[in-house]
Short mmCIF file of C-alpha atoms in Angstrom, two decimals:
data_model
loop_
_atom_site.label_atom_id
_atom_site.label_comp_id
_atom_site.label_asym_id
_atom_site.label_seq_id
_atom_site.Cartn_x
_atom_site.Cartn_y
_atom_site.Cartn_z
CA UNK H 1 41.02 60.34 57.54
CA UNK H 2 43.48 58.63 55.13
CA UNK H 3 42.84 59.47 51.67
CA UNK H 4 44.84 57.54 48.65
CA UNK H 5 46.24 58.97 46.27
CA UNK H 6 44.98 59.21 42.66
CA UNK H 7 47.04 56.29 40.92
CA UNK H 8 46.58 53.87 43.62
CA UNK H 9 42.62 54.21 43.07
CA UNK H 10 43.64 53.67 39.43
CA UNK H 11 46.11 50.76 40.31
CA UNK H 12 43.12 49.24 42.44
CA UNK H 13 40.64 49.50 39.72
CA UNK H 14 42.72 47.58 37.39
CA UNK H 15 43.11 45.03 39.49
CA UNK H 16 39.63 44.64 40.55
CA UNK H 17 38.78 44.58 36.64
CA UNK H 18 41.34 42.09 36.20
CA UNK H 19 39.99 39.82 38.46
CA UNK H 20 36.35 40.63 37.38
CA UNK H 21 37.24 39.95 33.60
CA UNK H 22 39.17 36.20 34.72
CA UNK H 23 35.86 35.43 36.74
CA UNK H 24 33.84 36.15 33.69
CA UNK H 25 36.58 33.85 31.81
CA UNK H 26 36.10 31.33 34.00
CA UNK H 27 32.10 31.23 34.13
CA UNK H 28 32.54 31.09 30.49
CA UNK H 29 34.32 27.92 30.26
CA UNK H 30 32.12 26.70 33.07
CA UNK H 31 29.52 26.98 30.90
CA UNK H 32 30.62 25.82 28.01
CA UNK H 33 32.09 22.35 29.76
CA UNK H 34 28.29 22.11 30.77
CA UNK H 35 26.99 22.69 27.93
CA UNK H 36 29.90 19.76 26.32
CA UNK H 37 28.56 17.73 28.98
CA UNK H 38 24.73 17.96 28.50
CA UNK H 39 25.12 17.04 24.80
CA UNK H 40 27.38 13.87 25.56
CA UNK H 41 25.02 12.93 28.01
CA UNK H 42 22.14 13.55 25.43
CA UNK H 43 24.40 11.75 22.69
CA UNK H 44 24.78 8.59 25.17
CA UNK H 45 20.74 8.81 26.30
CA UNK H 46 20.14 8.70 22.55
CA UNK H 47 22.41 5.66 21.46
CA UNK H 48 21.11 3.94 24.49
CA UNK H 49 17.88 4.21 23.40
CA UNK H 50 18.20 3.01 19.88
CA UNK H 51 20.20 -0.16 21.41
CA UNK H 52 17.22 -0.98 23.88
CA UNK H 53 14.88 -0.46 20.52
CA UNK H 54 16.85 -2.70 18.51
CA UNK H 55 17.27 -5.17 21.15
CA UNK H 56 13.31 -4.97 22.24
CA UNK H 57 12.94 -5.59 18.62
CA UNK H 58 15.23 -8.53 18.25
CA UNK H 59 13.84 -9.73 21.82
CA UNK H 60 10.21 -9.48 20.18
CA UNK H 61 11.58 -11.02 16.62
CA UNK H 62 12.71 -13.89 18.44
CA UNK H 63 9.66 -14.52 20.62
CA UNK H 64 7.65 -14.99 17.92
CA UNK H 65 9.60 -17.00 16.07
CA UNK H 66 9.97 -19.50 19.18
CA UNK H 67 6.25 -19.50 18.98
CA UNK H 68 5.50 -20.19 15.89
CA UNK H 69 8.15 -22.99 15.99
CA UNK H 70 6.70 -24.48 18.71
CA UNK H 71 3.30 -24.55 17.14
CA UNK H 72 5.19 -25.93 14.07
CA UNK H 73 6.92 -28.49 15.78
CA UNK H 74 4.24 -30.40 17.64
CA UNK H 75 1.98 -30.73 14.99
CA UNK H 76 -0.48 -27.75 15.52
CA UNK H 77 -0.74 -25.96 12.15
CA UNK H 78 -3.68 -23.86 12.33
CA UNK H 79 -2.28 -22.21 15.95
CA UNK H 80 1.15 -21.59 13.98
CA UNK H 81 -0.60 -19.90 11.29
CA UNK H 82 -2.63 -17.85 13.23
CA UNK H 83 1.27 -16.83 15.32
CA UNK H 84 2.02 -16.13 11.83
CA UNK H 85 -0.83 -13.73 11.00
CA UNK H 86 -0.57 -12.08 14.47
CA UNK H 87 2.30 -10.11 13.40
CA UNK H 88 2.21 -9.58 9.69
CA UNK H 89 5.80 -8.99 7.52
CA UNK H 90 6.42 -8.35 4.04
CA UNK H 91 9.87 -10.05 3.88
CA UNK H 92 10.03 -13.79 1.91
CA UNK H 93 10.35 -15.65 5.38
CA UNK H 94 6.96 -14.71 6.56
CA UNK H 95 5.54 -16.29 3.53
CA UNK H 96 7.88 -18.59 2.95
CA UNK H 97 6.90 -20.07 6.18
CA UNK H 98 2.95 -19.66 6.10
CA UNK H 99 3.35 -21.01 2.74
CA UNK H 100 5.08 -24.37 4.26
CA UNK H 101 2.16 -24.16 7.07
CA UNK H 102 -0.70 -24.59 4.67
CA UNK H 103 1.08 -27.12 3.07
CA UNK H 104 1.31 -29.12 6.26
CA UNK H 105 -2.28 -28.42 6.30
CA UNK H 106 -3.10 -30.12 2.99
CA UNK H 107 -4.06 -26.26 2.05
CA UNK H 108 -2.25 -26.32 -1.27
CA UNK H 109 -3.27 -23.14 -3.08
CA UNK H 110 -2.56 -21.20 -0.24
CA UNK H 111 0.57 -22.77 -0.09
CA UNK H 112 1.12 -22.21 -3.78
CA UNK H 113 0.01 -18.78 -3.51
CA UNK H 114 2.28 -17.60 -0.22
CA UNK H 115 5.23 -19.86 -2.22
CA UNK H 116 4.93 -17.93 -5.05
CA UNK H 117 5.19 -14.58 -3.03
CA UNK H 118 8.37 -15.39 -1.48
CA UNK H 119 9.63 -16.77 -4.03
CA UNK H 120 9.32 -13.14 -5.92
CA UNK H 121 10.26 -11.29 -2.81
CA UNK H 122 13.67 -13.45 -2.65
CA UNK H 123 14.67 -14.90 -5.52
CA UNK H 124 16.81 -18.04 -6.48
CA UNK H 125 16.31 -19.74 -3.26
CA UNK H 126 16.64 -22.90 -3.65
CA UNK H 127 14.46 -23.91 -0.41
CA UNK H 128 11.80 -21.92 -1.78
CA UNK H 129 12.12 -22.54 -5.57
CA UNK H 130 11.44 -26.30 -4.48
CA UNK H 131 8.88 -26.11 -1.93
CA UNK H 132 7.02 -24.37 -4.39
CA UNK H 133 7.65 -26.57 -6.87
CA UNK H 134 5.93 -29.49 -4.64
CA UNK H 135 3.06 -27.26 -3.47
CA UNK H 136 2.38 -26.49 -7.27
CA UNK H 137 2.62 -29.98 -8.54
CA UNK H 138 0.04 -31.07 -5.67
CA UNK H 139 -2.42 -28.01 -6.88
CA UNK H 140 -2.33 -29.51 -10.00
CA UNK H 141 -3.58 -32.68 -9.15
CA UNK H 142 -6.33 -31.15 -7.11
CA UNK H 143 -7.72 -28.80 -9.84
CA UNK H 144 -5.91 -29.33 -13.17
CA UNK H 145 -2.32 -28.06 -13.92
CA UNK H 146 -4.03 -26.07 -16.73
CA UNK H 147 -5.97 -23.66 -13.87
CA UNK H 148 -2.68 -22.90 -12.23
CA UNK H 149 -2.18 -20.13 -14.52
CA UNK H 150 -4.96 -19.77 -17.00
CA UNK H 151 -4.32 -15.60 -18.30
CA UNK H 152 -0.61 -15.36 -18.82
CA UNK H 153 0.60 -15.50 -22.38
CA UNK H 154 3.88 -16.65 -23.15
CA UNK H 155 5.57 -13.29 -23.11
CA UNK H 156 4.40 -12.99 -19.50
CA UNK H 157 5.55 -16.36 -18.41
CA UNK H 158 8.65 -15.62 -19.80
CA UNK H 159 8.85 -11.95 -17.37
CA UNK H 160 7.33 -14.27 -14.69
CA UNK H 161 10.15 -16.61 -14.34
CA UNK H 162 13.14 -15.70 -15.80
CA UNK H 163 15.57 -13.07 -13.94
CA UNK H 164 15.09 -10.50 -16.71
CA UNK H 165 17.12 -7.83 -14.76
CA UNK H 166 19.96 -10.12 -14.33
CA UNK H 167 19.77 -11.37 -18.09
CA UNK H 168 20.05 -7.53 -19.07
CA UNK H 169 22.73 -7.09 -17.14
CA UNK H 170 24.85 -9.48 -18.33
CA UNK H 171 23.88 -8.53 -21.96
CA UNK H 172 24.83 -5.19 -21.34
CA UNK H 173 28.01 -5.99 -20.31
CA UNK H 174 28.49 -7.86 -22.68
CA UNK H 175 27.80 -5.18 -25.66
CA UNK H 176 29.76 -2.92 -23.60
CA UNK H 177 32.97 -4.98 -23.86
CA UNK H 178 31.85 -5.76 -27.59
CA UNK H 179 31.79 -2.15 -28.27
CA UNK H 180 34.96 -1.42 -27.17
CA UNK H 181 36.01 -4.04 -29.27
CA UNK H 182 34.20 -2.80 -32.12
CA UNK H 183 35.74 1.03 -32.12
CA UNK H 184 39.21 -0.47 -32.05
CA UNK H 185 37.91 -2.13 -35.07
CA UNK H 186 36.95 0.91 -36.67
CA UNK H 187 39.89 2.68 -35.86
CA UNK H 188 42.29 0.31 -37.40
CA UNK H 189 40.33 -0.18 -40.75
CA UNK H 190 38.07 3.38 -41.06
CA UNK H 191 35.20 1.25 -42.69
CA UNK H 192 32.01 1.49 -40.81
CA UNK H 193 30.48 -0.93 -43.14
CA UNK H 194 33.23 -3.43 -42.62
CA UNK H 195 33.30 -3.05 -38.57
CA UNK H 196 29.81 -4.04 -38.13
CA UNK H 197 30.09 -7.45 -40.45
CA UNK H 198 32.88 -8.52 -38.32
CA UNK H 199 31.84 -10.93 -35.51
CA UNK H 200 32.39 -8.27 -32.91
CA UNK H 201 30.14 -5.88 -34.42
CA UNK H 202 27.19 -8.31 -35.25
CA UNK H 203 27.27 -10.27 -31.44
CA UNK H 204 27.05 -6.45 -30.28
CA UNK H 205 24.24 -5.42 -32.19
CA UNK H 206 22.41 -8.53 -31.23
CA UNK H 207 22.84 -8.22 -27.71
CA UNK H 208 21.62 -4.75 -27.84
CA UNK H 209 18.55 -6.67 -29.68
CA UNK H 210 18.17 -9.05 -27.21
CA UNK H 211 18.15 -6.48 -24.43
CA UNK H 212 16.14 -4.53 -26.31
CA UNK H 213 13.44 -6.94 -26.43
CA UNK H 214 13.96 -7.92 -22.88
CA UNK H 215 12.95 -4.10 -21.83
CA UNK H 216 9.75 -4.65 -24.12
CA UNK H 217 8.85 -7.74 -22.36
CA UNK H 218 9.02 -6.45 -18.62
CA UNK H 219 7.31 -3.25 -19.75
CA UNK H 220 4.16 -5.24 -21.39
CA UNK H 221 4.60 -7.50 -18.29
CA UNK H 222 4.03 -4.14 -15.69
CA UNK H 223 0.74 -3.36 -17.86
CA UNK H 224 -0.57 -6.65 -16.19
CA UNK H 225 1.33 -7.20 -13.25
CA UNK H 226 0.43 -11.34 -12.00
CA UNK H 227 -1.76 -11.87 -8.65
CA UNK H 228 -2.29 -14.99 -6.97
CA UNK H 229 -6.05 -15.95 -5.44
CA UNK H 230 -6.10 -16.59 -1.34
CA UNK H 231 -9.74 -17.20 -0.88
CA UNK H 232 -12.52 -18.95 -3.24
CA UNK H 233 -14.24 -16.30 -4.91
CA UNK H 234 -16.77 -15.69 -8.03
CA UNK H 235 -15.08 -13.55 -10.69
CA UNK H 236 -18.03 -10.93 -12.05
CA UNK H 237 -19.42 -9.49 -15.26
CA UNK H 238 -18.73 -5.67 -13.03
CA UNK H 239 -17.77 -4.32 -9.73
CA UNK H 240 -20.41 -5.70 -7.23
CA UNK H 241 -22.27 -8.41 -6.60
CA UNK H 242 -25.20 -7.82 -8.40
CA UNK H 243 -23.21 -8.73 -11.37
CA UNK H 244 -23.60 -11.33 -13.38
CA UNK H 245 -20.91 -14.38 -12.02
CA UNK H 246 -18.98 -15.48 -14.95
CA UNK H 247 -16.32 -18.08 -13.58
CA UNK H 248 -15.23 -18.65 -9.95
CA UNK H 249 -11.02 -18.84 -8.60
CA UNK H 250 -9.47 -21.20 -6.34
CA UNK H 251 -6.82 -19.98 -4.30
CA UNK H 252 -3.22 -20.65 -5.64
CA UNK H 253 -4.60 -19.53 -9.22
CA UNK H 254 -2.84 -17.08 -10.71
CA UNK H 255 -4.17 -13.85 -12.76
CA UNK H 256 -3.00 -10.79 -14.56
CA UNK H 257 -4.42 -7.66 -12.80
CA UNK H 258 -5.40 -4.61 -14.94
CA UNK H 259 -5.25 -0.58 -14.70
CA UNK H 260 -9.42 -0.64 -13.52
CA UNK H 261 -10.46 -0.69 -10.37
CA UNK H 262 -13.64 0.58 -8.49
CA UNK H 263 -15.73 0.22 -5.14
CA UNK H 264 -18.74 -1.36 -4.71
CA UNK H 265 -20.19 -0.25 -1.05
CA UNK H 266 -17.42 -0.92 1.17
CA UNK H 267 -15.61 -3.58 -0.77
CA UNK H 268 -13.09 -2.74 -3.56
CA UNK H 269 -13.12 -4.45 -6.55
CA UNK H 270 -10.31 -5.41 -9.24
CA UNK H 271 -10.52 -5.60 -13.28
CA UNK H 272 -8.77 -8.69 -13.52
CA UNK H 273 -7.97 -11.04 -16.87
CA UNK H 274 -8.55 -14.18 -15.69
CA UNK H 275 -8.03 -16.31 -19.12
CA UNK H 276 -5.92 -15.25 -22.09
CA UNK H 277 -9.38 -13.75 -23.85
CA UNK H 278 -11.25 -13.11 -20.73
CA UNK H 279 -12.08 -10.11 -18.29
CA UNK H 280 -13.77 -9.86 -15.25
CA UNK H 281 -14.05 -8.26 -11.72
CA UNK H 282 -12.87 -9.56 -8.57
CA UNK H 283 -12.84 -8.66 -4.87
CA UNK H 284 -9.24 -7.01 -4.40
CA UNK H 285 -9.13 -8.84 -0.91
CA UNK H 286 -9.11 -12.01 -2.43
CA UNK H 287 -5.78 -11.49 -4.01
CA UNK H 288 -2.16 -11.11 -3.23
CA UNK H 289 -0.36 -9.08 -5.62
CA UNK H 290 2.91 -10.40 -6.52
#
């Protein structure tokens, strides 16, 4: 029997090692270029999905706009409202086009109301601005341009229509660039008294007056944040209907909502001021915050 000698069992043993260790090498990278390849196929499965979401979404978007247009289109109102309705939004072309519905419909406060929604969801629109200019002029004929909006004082008609945020803005760069002004001032003379009465110093101090004033105005405004009515409804002495009714709204009127609210069974029910001296309670489905 052949026997080897010592070193070549050694020699052999190294090599077989060798050969063991590349192997493990190898299943290694194997496995990692698997792994690699899972998680790009996971990537793609993931990015594929979100395009078929977003393009089910559009698909859907788009079907229900053809519907509604085709209701719109021939004539049949009440069907295109109830496309509307069918899939609710919160964006200003939903209202902006169940607004223009009701109008169709002869349904002016409604269409005042919805109007006056998108018109505070997108602002300076000129398509909405005027639509709801017409369906408010035509509520006014039908119930008195007086009911329109009985309970906002003139600060809050003021918050209600002007672009407040924008004004501010403006006016605050505008006392910005007046300041700077106004330390070069102070720098070159030393005189406190003597920067402020110059021009510079007395347009900055009223523009940080003005915006000032225009902070005070939005924050009494968010104490009584405006609502608009959507359905006919009696406006109460208290939360239920065993209250005494003191008034009834129209839809397209608009109130000033309060901090109170309560439940009455199943129904919730709003403090509301409904007049500029006058506070009641109202069914909170009857109104659309705006």
């Amino acid at each position: 029997m052949l026997h080897e000698p010592p070193f070549c069992r050694i020699f052999l043993c190294d090599i077989t090692s060798l050969f063991l260790l590349q192997g493990y090498h190898r299943l290694g990278y194997l496995l990692r270029m698997l792994l690699s390849f899972i998680r790009f196929l996971s990537r793609g499965l993931v990015l594929s999905l979100i395009l078929a979401s977003v393009s089910l979404a559009a698909g859907e978007q788009n079907t229900k706009w053809e519907e509604f247009r085709s209701f719109y289109d021939t004539g049949k109102y009440q069907e295109a409202i109830q496309s509307l309705k069918r899939h609710p939004s919160n964006d200003a072309n939903y209202f902006y086009n169940l607004g223009n519905t009701y109008y169709r419909l002869g349904q002016f406060g409604l269409a005042t109301a919805y109007l006056e929604k998108s018109n505070r969801t997108r602002a300076h629109d000129p398509d909405i601005q005027q639509n709801l200019s017409l369906a408010k002029a035509a509520l006014s004929k039908q119930i008195g341009e007086d009911r329109i909006d009985p309970a906002s004082g003139w600060i809050e008609s003021i918050s209600d229509n002007a672009p407040l945020d924008e004004i501010r803005g403006i006016l605050g760069l505008f006392a910005f660039v007046l300041t700077l002004l106004w330390i070069r001032s102070y720098y070159k003379s030393r005189s406190l008294k003597r920067t402020l009465l110059q021009p510079a110093g007395l347009l900055g101090l009223l523009a940080l007056a003005i915006t000032a004033s225009l902070y005070l105005i939005q924050r009494l405004n968010a104490s009584s944040p405006p609502a608009v009515a959507v359905t006919a409804e009696s406006i109460r002495s208290g939360p239920g209907e065993q209250f005494i009714e003191l008034t009834r709204i129209e839809p397209g009127m608009k109130i000033r909502l309060l901090e109170k609210s309560a439940k009455s069974g199943d129904e919730a029910w709003q403090q509301i001021r409904y007049s500029k001296s006058s506070i009641g309670w109202i069914k909170e489905s009857s109104l659309l915050p705006l």
